[in-house]
Each structure stands twice: as C-alpha cells, then as structure tokens.
Amino acid sequence: MSASPEQQLRAYVDYLRDLGIYDLYRRDDPATVLPESLRAALSAKPASVPAARAVTPPAPTPARSPAPPPPVRTAPPVASCPTPPLVASPPPDYFSLDPVTSSAPDLGAPMPKPKSFDALVPVPTRVIPAAERPAALESVRTEIGDCTRCPLAYGGRHKIVFADGDPSARLMFVGEGPGADEDAQGLPFVGKAGQLLNNMIMAMGLKREEVYIANIVKCRPPANRTPEYVEATTCSQFLIQQIDIVRPEVIVALGGTAATYLLGVKQSLASLRGHWYSSRGAKVAVTYHPAFLLRDPRQKGEAWKDLQRVMAELGLKAPARPSPST
Ligand code: URA
C-alpha cells in the first residue's frame, strides 16, 4: 500500500526528530534574536513585591448570630515586568527580511548531481583476504544496525536488505532498492525481477551463489518509488564498503539509479550502455533493470548483448543449450 502525502510528511518529521531537530521553526537568524533593550528588560530582576497581607478573620460572634463570611483569599504575588523604555532606533532586521536572500530551502530545486563512489572516498589499498571477507561484511551489517539514518526507516520498511551471494565474487550486480518481496524476506532480487535476474545469471553460465547482489538503498522505498537523493547518498557509504571488501572484477549496474550513484552521472540509460566505466577498481557495465525488462521484454536481446560483453571480460562461456532430444 502506498504512503499518503501525510504519512510521507510524518516520516520526514520523524526523521528530523531522530536527528534531534524538534523545533522546526526556530532558526538562528535575526528574526529570532531579541533586540538588546528587550532582552535586558526581560532578564532584569522583578522589583521587590510587598508580602501579601495576612487577612485577620473576623472576631468570633455570639452563638446565634449568622455564620461568618469565609476568609478572603489573597492572590499570590505576581512579579511585575518593567516596561522597556521606548528608544528611538531603526526597526529590527526582521521587518526587512528579503525572501530571496533568506535561508529557506528551495523545495523545487533539481536533484544535485551525485558524486561518484570513487569521488566520495579513496579505494583502500589493502585488499581483504578472501577468508576474512565474510566477517568483514558482517561487521558492515552490524554497523548498519536497525538503521534510522534516512527517511526510508520510517516509510514502512520491514527488513533491511543487505546483500546476497559470494563475498569473493568476481561479478557483482547492483540494483536500485528492495521491493515488497525483498522487504519481506530481507534478501535482494527475490521477487519477479529477481527470477529474471537469476535467469540472466544462469544464461551467463553462473549460479546466483557465485555472484554478489546488492542495491543502492537497503530499505524499500514506499510504493517502490525511486530512492531520493538523500536516501541513496546516505546509504552509499555501506555499498562502498561492501564493494571494497568483495573486490569484484566487474560490476553490472542494473538500471539508471544504480548507474547514477555508482558513477556520479545523470544520463540516459541508452547513452550509458555499451561502454566500460570504472568504480572502486572494478570495471562497470550498465544494462537494463530486470523490472524494466519485465515491462518491455523486447529489450531482453539488448540486455543480453550487455551481458555478453561482461562474459567476454570475465572469460565466461554461455552453457551449451540442452539439445531438443534431452
Ligand atoms: N529491484 C531492485 O532494484 N532491487 C531488488 O532487490 C529488487 C527489485
């Protein structure tokens, strides 16, 4: 079920609260700075207030006289607030705030161009030995914990989808983000798009367990929408670590989102396909996302061309097709 705009707004507010931002209106700008004269007046000690006079109850009256009136209650003393002196001074800045130069965010601003994974952090010189990779990946998973670093934590995710496959794989696939099936199982590419990806992997002469599969974001975006810039860039730090541990020879970016954030480019998939790129010491090929191929199966032939280039790079041979008699 898709999140309503109210639920999404609520998620963002919760996210800000999680960052420790509770007062969404207060800003350290001139509009909230009290003029000096008013601040001095407010912090001045109140003038001494005379103690409340005790009220003496009336003297007892003879037995048959009417009941005496109840004692008069006195109000507690109230600190008097001195009126600040009227000073002829120019109006404070907040009367002339220029909306163009104020610090209000431009909500309609286009997505900033992301930095490539290579531009974010240098590739470590130390290659982690194959035997240590499972534990190294596990420590990245531990670092992620029950993550609340971005709004996807509040968008209805159930499981964080870390990755699947061989910690020393030569080939890595990077998708966009988990869907409903992945969110339920905690594994990437296990729904319909995952079945197609499995078939693509088998067609390359590999098994799913022999490759490494991960996504740009580890939590399901509400209604399977494309991850937002802040979500993808917040999550990148973990995918970068995973790539640096696995050290694949080739990474296949599945679809535009994977290519955009891995390579720091914002271009059409058509223009990105058919070339080699580099990321974290691996060669990168870009191809169609399996979910797109499910919607437009005519492009499967094109995707197969991309995968054949990858196979040639890795020295892989497609398995012989079973003969019709078998
Ligand atoms: N689509 C993706 O990009 N990743 C998954 O894990 C599943 C579907």
Short mmCIF file of C-alpha atoms and ligand atoms in Angstrom, two decimals:
data_model
loop_
_atom_site.label_atom_id
_atom_site.label_comp_id
_atom_site.label_asym_id
_atom_site.label_seq_id
_atom_site.Cartn_x
_atom_site.Cartn_y
_atom_site.Cartn_z
CA MET A 1 0.00 0.00 0.00
CA SER A 2 1.39 3.41 -0.92
CA ALA A 3 2.09 6.01 1.74
CA SER A 4 -0.17 9.07 1.60
CA PRO A 5 1.42 12.54 1.40
CA GLU A 6 0.53 12.98 5.08
CA GLN A 7 2.31 9.74 6.01
CA GLN A 8 5.36 10.78 3.99
CA LEU A 9 5.41 14.20 5.65
CA ARG A 10 5.06 12.49 9.01
CA ALA A 11 8.02 10.26 8.08
CA TYR A 12 10.16 13.30 7.31
CA VAL A 13 9.18 14.98 10.56
CA ASP A 14 10.02 11.79 12.46
CA TYR A 15 13.32 11.67 10.62
CA LEU A 16 14.18 15.22 11.66
CA ARG A 17 13.21 14.38 15.22
CA ASP A 18 15.50 11.38 15.03
CA LEU A 19 18.30 13.77 14.16
CA GLY A 20 17.43 15.73 17.28
CA ILE A 21 15.62 18.54 15.47
CA TYR A 22 12.42 19.22 17.35
CA ASP A 23 11.77 22.88 16.79
CA LEU A 24 11.17 23.03 13.08
CA TYR A 25 10.56 26.77 13.10
CA ARG A 26 13.40 28.17 15.16
CA ARG A 27 16.34 29.50 13.18
CA ASP A 28 19.39 31.36 14.34
CA ASP A 29 18.62 34.29 12.16
CA PRO A 30 17.87 37.92 13.00
CA ALA A 31 14.17 37.19 13.11
CA THR A 32 14.58 35.29 16.35
CA VAL A 33 17.17 37.47 18.05
CA LEU A 34 15.62 39.79 20.60
CA PRO A 35 16.67 43.44 20.49
CA GLU A 36 19.19 44.12 23.26
CA SER A 37 16.90 46.54 25.12
CA LEU A 38 14.09 43.96 25.29
CA ARG A 39 16.42 41.16 26.35
CA ALA A 40 17.84 43.33 29.18
CA ALA A 41 14.36 44.24 30.29
CA LEU A 42 13.20 40.62 30.35
CA SER A 43 16.22 39.42 32.29
CA ALA A 44 16.00 42.23 34.85
CA LYS A 45 15.13 41.08 38.38
CA PRO A 46 11.50 41.88 39.19
CA ALA A 47 11.03 44.79 41.58
CA SER A 48 10.51 43.60 45.15
CA VAL A 49 6.90 42.86 45.83
CA PRO A 50 5.39 43.58 49.25
CA ALA A 51 4.45 40.43 51.13
CA ALA A 52 0.80 39.61 50.91
CA ARG A 53 -1.06 40.99 53.90
CA ALA A 54 -2.50 38.30 56.13
CA VAL A 55 -6.18 38.74 56.45
CA THR A 56 -7.37 38.62 60.00
CA PRO A 57 -10.53 36.57 60.32
CA PRO A 58 -13.35 38.46 61.98
CA ALA A 59 -13.72 38.09 65.71
CA PRO A 60 -15.97 35.22 66.87
CA THR A 61 -19.57 36.21 67.10
CA PRO A 62 -22.25 35.14 69.57
CA ALA A 63 -23.71 31.63 69.04
CA ARG A 64 -26.98 32.53 67.33
CA SER A 65 -25.64 35.14 65.01
CA PRO A 66 -25.36 34.25 61.21
CA ALA A 67 -22.30 32.25 60.04
CA PRO A 68 -19.22 34.38 59.45
CA PRO A 69 -18.20 35.01 55.81
CA PRO A 70 -15.37 32.71 54.55
CA PRO A 71 -11.89 34.12 54.90
CA VAL A 72 -10.85 36.27 51.98
CA ARG A 73 -8.18 34.57 49.87
CA THR A 74 -5.32 36.65 48.62
CA ALA A 75 -3.73 36.11 45.19
CA PRO A 76 -0.07 35.03 45.22
CA PRO A 77 2.36 37.80 44.49
CA VAL A 78 2.93 38.42 40.78
CA ALA A 79 6.31 39.60 39.58
CA SER A 80 5.90 42.90 37.89
CA CYS A 81 7.54 43.16 34.46
CA PRO A 82 9.02 46.58 33.90
CA THR A 83 8.09 48.11 30.57
CA PRO A 84 11.14 48.53 28.35
CA PRO A 85 11.95 52.15 27.69
CA LEU A 86 10.91 53.36 24.27
CA VAL A 87 14.09 54.07 22.40
CA ALA A 88 14.11 55.72 19.02
CA SER A 89 16.05 53.14 16.98
CA PRO A 90 15.85 51.73 13.46
CA PRO A 91 13.42 48.81 13.10
CA PRO A 92 14.97 45.40 13.74
CA ASP A 93 16.16 43.39 10.75
CA TYR A 94 13.22 41.06 10.76
CA PHE A 95 10.96 43.77 9.38
CA SER A 96 13.01 43.86 6.22
CA LEU A 97 13.85 40.17 5.64
CA ASP A 98 14.41 39.75 1.96
CA PRO A 99 12.66 36.49 0.94
CA VAL A 100 15.12 35.95 -1.91
CA THR A 101 18.17 36.05 0.33
CA SER A 102 16.59 34.26 3.31
CA SER A 103 17.80 30.72 4.06
CA ALA A 104 14.51 28.98 3.26
CA PRO A 105 15.23 25.80 1.22
CA ASP A 106 14.20 25.78 -2.40
CA LEU A 107 11.86 22.80 -2.45
CA GLY A 108 11.60 22.83 -6.22
CA ALA A 109 15.37 22.66 -6.75
CA PRO A 110 16.53 19.89 -9.11
CA MET A 111 18.36 16.90 -7.64
CA PRO A 112 22.04 17.76 -7.14
CA LYS A 113 24.44 15.75 -9.25
CA PRO A 114 25.66 12.93 -7.03
CA LYS A 115 29.35 12.29 -6.57
CA SER A 116 30.65 9.03 -7.97
CA PHE A 117 31.58 6.36 -5.43
CA ASP A 118 35.21 6.94 -6.43
CA ALA A 119 34.94 10.67 -5.70
CA LEU A 120 33.42 10.07 -2.26
CA VAL A 121 36.23 8.12 -0.63
CA PRO A 122 39.55 6.70 -1.86
CA VAL A 123 39.72 2.99 -2.63
CA PRO A 124 41.60 1.29 0.25
CA THR A 125 44.99 0.00 -0.75
CA ARG A 126 44.65 -3.12 1.41
CA VAL A 127 42.78 -5.99 -0.23
CA ILE A 128 40.98 -8.03 2.41
CA PRO A 129 41.95 -11.73 2.07
CA ALA A 130 39.10 -13.94 0.87
CA ALA A 131 38.94 -15.80 4.19
CA GLU A 132 38.28 -12.57 6.09
CA ARG A 133 35.61 -11.21 3.77
CA PRO A 134 32.53 -12.87 5.34
CA ALA A 135 33.42 -11.42 8.76
CA ALA A 136 34.25 -8.02 7.24
CA LEU A 137 30.85 -7.92 5.52
CA GLU A 138 29.19 -8.99 8.74
CA SER A 139 30.78 -6.07 10.55
CA VAL A 140 29.36 -3.68 7.93
CA ARG A 141 25.95 -5.24 8.54
CA THR A 142 26.44 -4.75 12.28
CA GLU A 143 27.40 -1.12 11.71
CA ILE A 144 24.14 -0.57 9.80
CA GLY A 145 22.18 -1.97 12.73
CA ASP A 146 18.49 -1.11 12.84
CA CYS A 147 19.25 1.92 10.68
CA THR A 148 17.35 5.20 11.05
CA ARG A 149 19.80 7.35 9.11
CA CYS A 150 17.37 8.30 6.34
CA PRO A 151 13.61 8.67 5.84
CA LEU A 152 13.27 5.14 4.42
CA ALA A 153 13.48 3.88 8.00
CA TYR A 154 10.03 5.43 8.53
CA GLY A 155 8.49 4.63 5.16
CA GLY A 156 7.12 1.23 6.13
CA ARG A 157 10.22 -0.94 5.65
CA HIS A 158 10.24 -4.29 7.41
CA LYS A 159 13.69 -5.71 6.78
CA ILE A 160 16.98 -4.12 5.85
CA VAL A 161 18.15 -5.87 2.67
CA PHE A 162 21.92 -6.10 2.96
CA ALA A 163 23.07 -8.34 0.07
CA ASP A 164 23.26 -11.91 -1.14
CA GLY A 165 25.94 -14.08 -2.67
CA ASP A 166 29.63 -14.87 -2.66
CA PRO A 167 31.79 -12.50 -0.55
CA SER A 168 34.60 -13.09 -3.07
CA ALA A 169 32.54 -12.93 -6.24
CA ARG A 170 34.20 -11.79 -9.47
CA LEU A 171 30.90 -10.34 -10.65
CA MET A 172 28.59 -8.04 -8.70
CA PHE A 173 25.13 -6.81 -9.63
CA VAL A 174 23.85 -3.54 -8.18
CA GLY A 175 20.13 -2.81 -8.34
CA GLU A 176 18.07 0.13 -7.14
CA GLY A 177 16.32 -0.84 -3.93
CA PRO A 178 14.25 -3.63 -2.39
CA GLY A 179 10.65 -4.22 -3.42
CA ALA A 180 7.89 -5.83 -1.40
CA ASP A 181 9.24 -9.41 -1.65
CA GLU A 182 12.76 -8.34 -0.78
CA ASP A 183 11.48 -6.24 2.14
CA ALA A 184 9.59 -9.25 3.48
CA GLN A 185 12.48 -11.73 3.09
CA GLY A 186 15.46 -9.47 3.73
CA LEU A 187 17.17 -10.62 0.52
CA PRO A 188 17.75 -8.73 -2.75
CA PHE A 189 16.11 -9.71 -6.02
CA VAL A 190 13.83 -12.49 -4.81
CA GLY A 191 10.59 -11.29 -6.46
CA LYS A 192 9.65 -11.41 -10.15
CA ALA A 193 12.53 -9.16 -11.21
CA GLY A 194 14.79 -11.42 -9.14
CA GLN A 195 13.63 -14.50 -11.03
CA LEU A 196 14.55 -12.80 -14.29
CA LEU A 197 17.92 -11.78 -12.84
CA ASN A 198 18.51 -15.42 -11.80
CA ASN A 199 17.80 -16.48 -15.40
CA MET A 200 20.20 -13.85 -16.72
CA ILE A 201 22.90 -15.10 -14.33
CA MET A 202 22.30 -18.71 -15.40
CA ALA A 203 22.46 -17.71 -19.06
CA MET A 204 25.93 -16.33 -18.33
CA GLY A 205 26.98 -19.78 -17.12
CA LEU A 206 26.95 -18.80 -13.44
CA LYS A 207 24.90 -19.65 -10.37
CA ARG A 208 23.31 -16.99 -8.20
CA GLU A 209 25.52 -18.10 -5.28
CA GLU A 210 28.62 -17.32 -7.36
CA VAL A 211 27.84 -13.61 -7.81
CA TYR A 212 27.26 -10.84 -5.26
CA ILE A 213 23.97 -8.91 -5.39
CA ALA A 214 23.22 -5.63 -3.61
CA ASN A 215 21.25 -2.43 -4.08
CA ILE A 216 21.84 1.32 -3.95
CA VAL A 217 19.48 1.55 -0.94
CA LYS A 218 18.91 -1.18 1.60
CA CYS A 219 15.35 -0.30 2.59
CA ARG A 220 12.25 -0.46 0.47
CA PRO A 221 11.12 2.95 -0.77
CA PRO A 222 7.38 3.47 -0.12
CA ALA A 223 5.30 2.29 -3.10
CA ASN A 224 8.54 1.20 -4.81
CA ARG A 225 9.33 4.76 -5.80
CA THR A 226 12.83 5.72 -6.93
CA PRO A 227 15.09 6.39 -3.93
CA GLU A 228 15.52 10.08 -3.16
CA TYR A 229 18.95 11.69 -3.40
CA VAL A 230 19.30 11.94 0.39
CA GLU A 231 18.35 8.28 0.79
CA ALA A 232 20.75 7.00 -1.86
CA THR A 233 23.66 9.15 -0.74
CA THR A 234 23.11 8.28 2.92
CA CYS A 235 23.16 4.57 2.13
CA SER A 236 26.12 4.72 -0.32
CA GLN A 237 28.70 4.52 2.45
CA PHE A 238 27.72 0.90 3.11
CA LEU A 239 27.62 -0.24 -0.51
CA ILE A 240 31.04 1.33 -0.99
CA GLN A 241 32.36 -0.74 1.91
CA GLN A 242 30.77 -3.89 0.51
CA ILE A 243 32.38 -3.34 -2.90
CA ASP A 244 35.74 -2.64 -1.26
CA ILE A 245 35.52 -5.91 0.68
CA VAL A 246 34.28 -8.13 -2.17
CA ARG A 247 36.55 -6.52 -4.78
CA PRO A 248 34.63 -7.74 -7.82
CA GLU A 249 36.32 -7.54 -11.20
CA VAL A 250 33.11 -6.39 -12.88
CA ILE A 251 30.05 -4.59 -11.55
CA VAL A 252 26.84 -4.59 -13.58
CA ALA A 253 24.69 -1.54 -12.81
CA LEU A 254 21.09 -2.61 -13.25
CA GLY A 255 19.18 0.44 -14.43
CA GLY A 256 19.57 4.18 -14.24
CA THR A 257 19.55 4.63 -10.46
CA ALA A 258 22.46 2.21 -9.94
CA ALA A 259 24.44 3.90 -12.73
CA THR A 260 23.67 7.41 -11.45
CA TYR A 261 25.01 6.83 -7.95
CA LEU A 262 27.86 4.42 -8.73
CA LEU A 263 29.28 6.61 -11.47
CA GLY A 264 28.03 10.06 -10.43
CA VAL A 265 26.39 10.65 -13.78
CA LYS A 266 22.88 11.69 -14.71
CA GLN A 267 22.44 10.42 -18.25
CA SER A 268 20.01 8.30 -20.18
CA LEU A 269 20.49 4.57 -19.92
CA ALA A 270 20.72 4.38 -23.71
CA SER A 271 23.76 6.67 -23.67
CA LEU A 272 25.40 4.77 -20.80
CA ARG A 273 25.04 1.26 -22.25
CA GLY A 274 27.78 -0.20 -24.41
CA HIS A 275 30.73 1.47 -22.64
CA TRP A 276 33.03 0.45 -19.82
CA TYR A 277 33.31 2.61 -16.71
CA SER A 278 35.33 2.24 -13.55
CA SER A 279 34.30 2.19 -9.89
CA ARG A 280 36.24 1.08 -6.82
CA GLY A 281 38.82 -0.66 -9.04
CA ALA A 282 36.15 -2.69 -10.88
CA LYS A 283 35.01 -2.36 -14.46
CA VAL A 284 31.39 -1.24 -14.65
CA ALA A 285 28.84 -2.10 -17.33
CA VAL A 286 25.36 -0.58 -17.41
CA THR A 287 22.29 -2.50 -18.54
CA TYR A 288 18.53 -2.50 -18.20
CA HIS A 289 16.95 -3.23 -14.84
CA PRO A 290 15.18 -6.63 -14.86
CA ALA A 291 11.93 -4.93 -13.76
CA PHE A 292 12.12 -2.80 -16.90
CA LEU A 293 12.73 -5.93 -18.99
CA LEU A 294 9.59 -7.47 -17.49
CA ARG A 295 7.63 -4.45 -18.69
CA ASP A 296 9.34 -4.35 -22.10
CA PRO A 297 10.59 -7.87 -22.95
CA ARG A 298 11.64 -6.70 -26.44
CA GLN A 299 14.73 -5.16 -24.79
CA LYS A 300 15.94 -8.52 -23.46
CA GLY A 301 18.10 -9.01 -26.56
CA GLU A 302 19.81 -5.69 -25.89
CA ALA A 303 20.42 -6.64 -22.24
CA TRP A 304 21.87 -9.95 -23.40
CA LYS A 305 24.36 -8.04 -25.59
CA ASP A 306 25.46 -6.12 -22.48
CA LEU A 307 25.88 -9.35 -20.53
CA GLN A 308 27.86 -10.95 -23.34
CA ARG A 309 30.39 -8.12 -23.12
CA VAL A 310 30.65 -8.82 -19.40
CA MET A 311 31.12 -12.54 -20.06
CA ALA A 312 33.91 -11.80 -22.55
CA GLU A 313 35.61 -9.61 -19.95
CA LEU A 314 35.43 -12.38 -17.35
CA GLY A 315 36.27 -15.18 -19.81
CA LEU A 316 32.90 -16.86 -19.26
CA LYS A 317 31.22 -19.11 -21.79
CA ALA A 318 27.47 -19.47 -22.08
CA PRO A 319 26.42 -23.01 -21.21
CA ALA A 320 25.53 -25.21 -24.14
CA ARG A 321 21.79 -25.22 -24.69
CA PRO A 322 20.26 -28.62 -24.00
CA SER A 323 19.52 -30.38 -27.28
CA PRO A 324 15.82 -30.75 -28.06
CA SER A 325 16.06 -34.55 -27.51
CA THR A 326 17.19 -34.16 -23.86
N1 URA B 1 14.57 -4.22 -7.63
C1 URA B 1 15.79 -3.81 -7.19
O1 URA B 1 16.34 -2.86 -7.70
N2 URA B 1 16.34 -4.50 -6.21
C2 URA B 1 15.78 -5.54 -5.64
O2 URA B 1 16.37 -6.10 -4.72
C3 URA B 1 14.53 -5.96 -6.12
C4 URA B 1 13.94 -5.29 -7.11
#
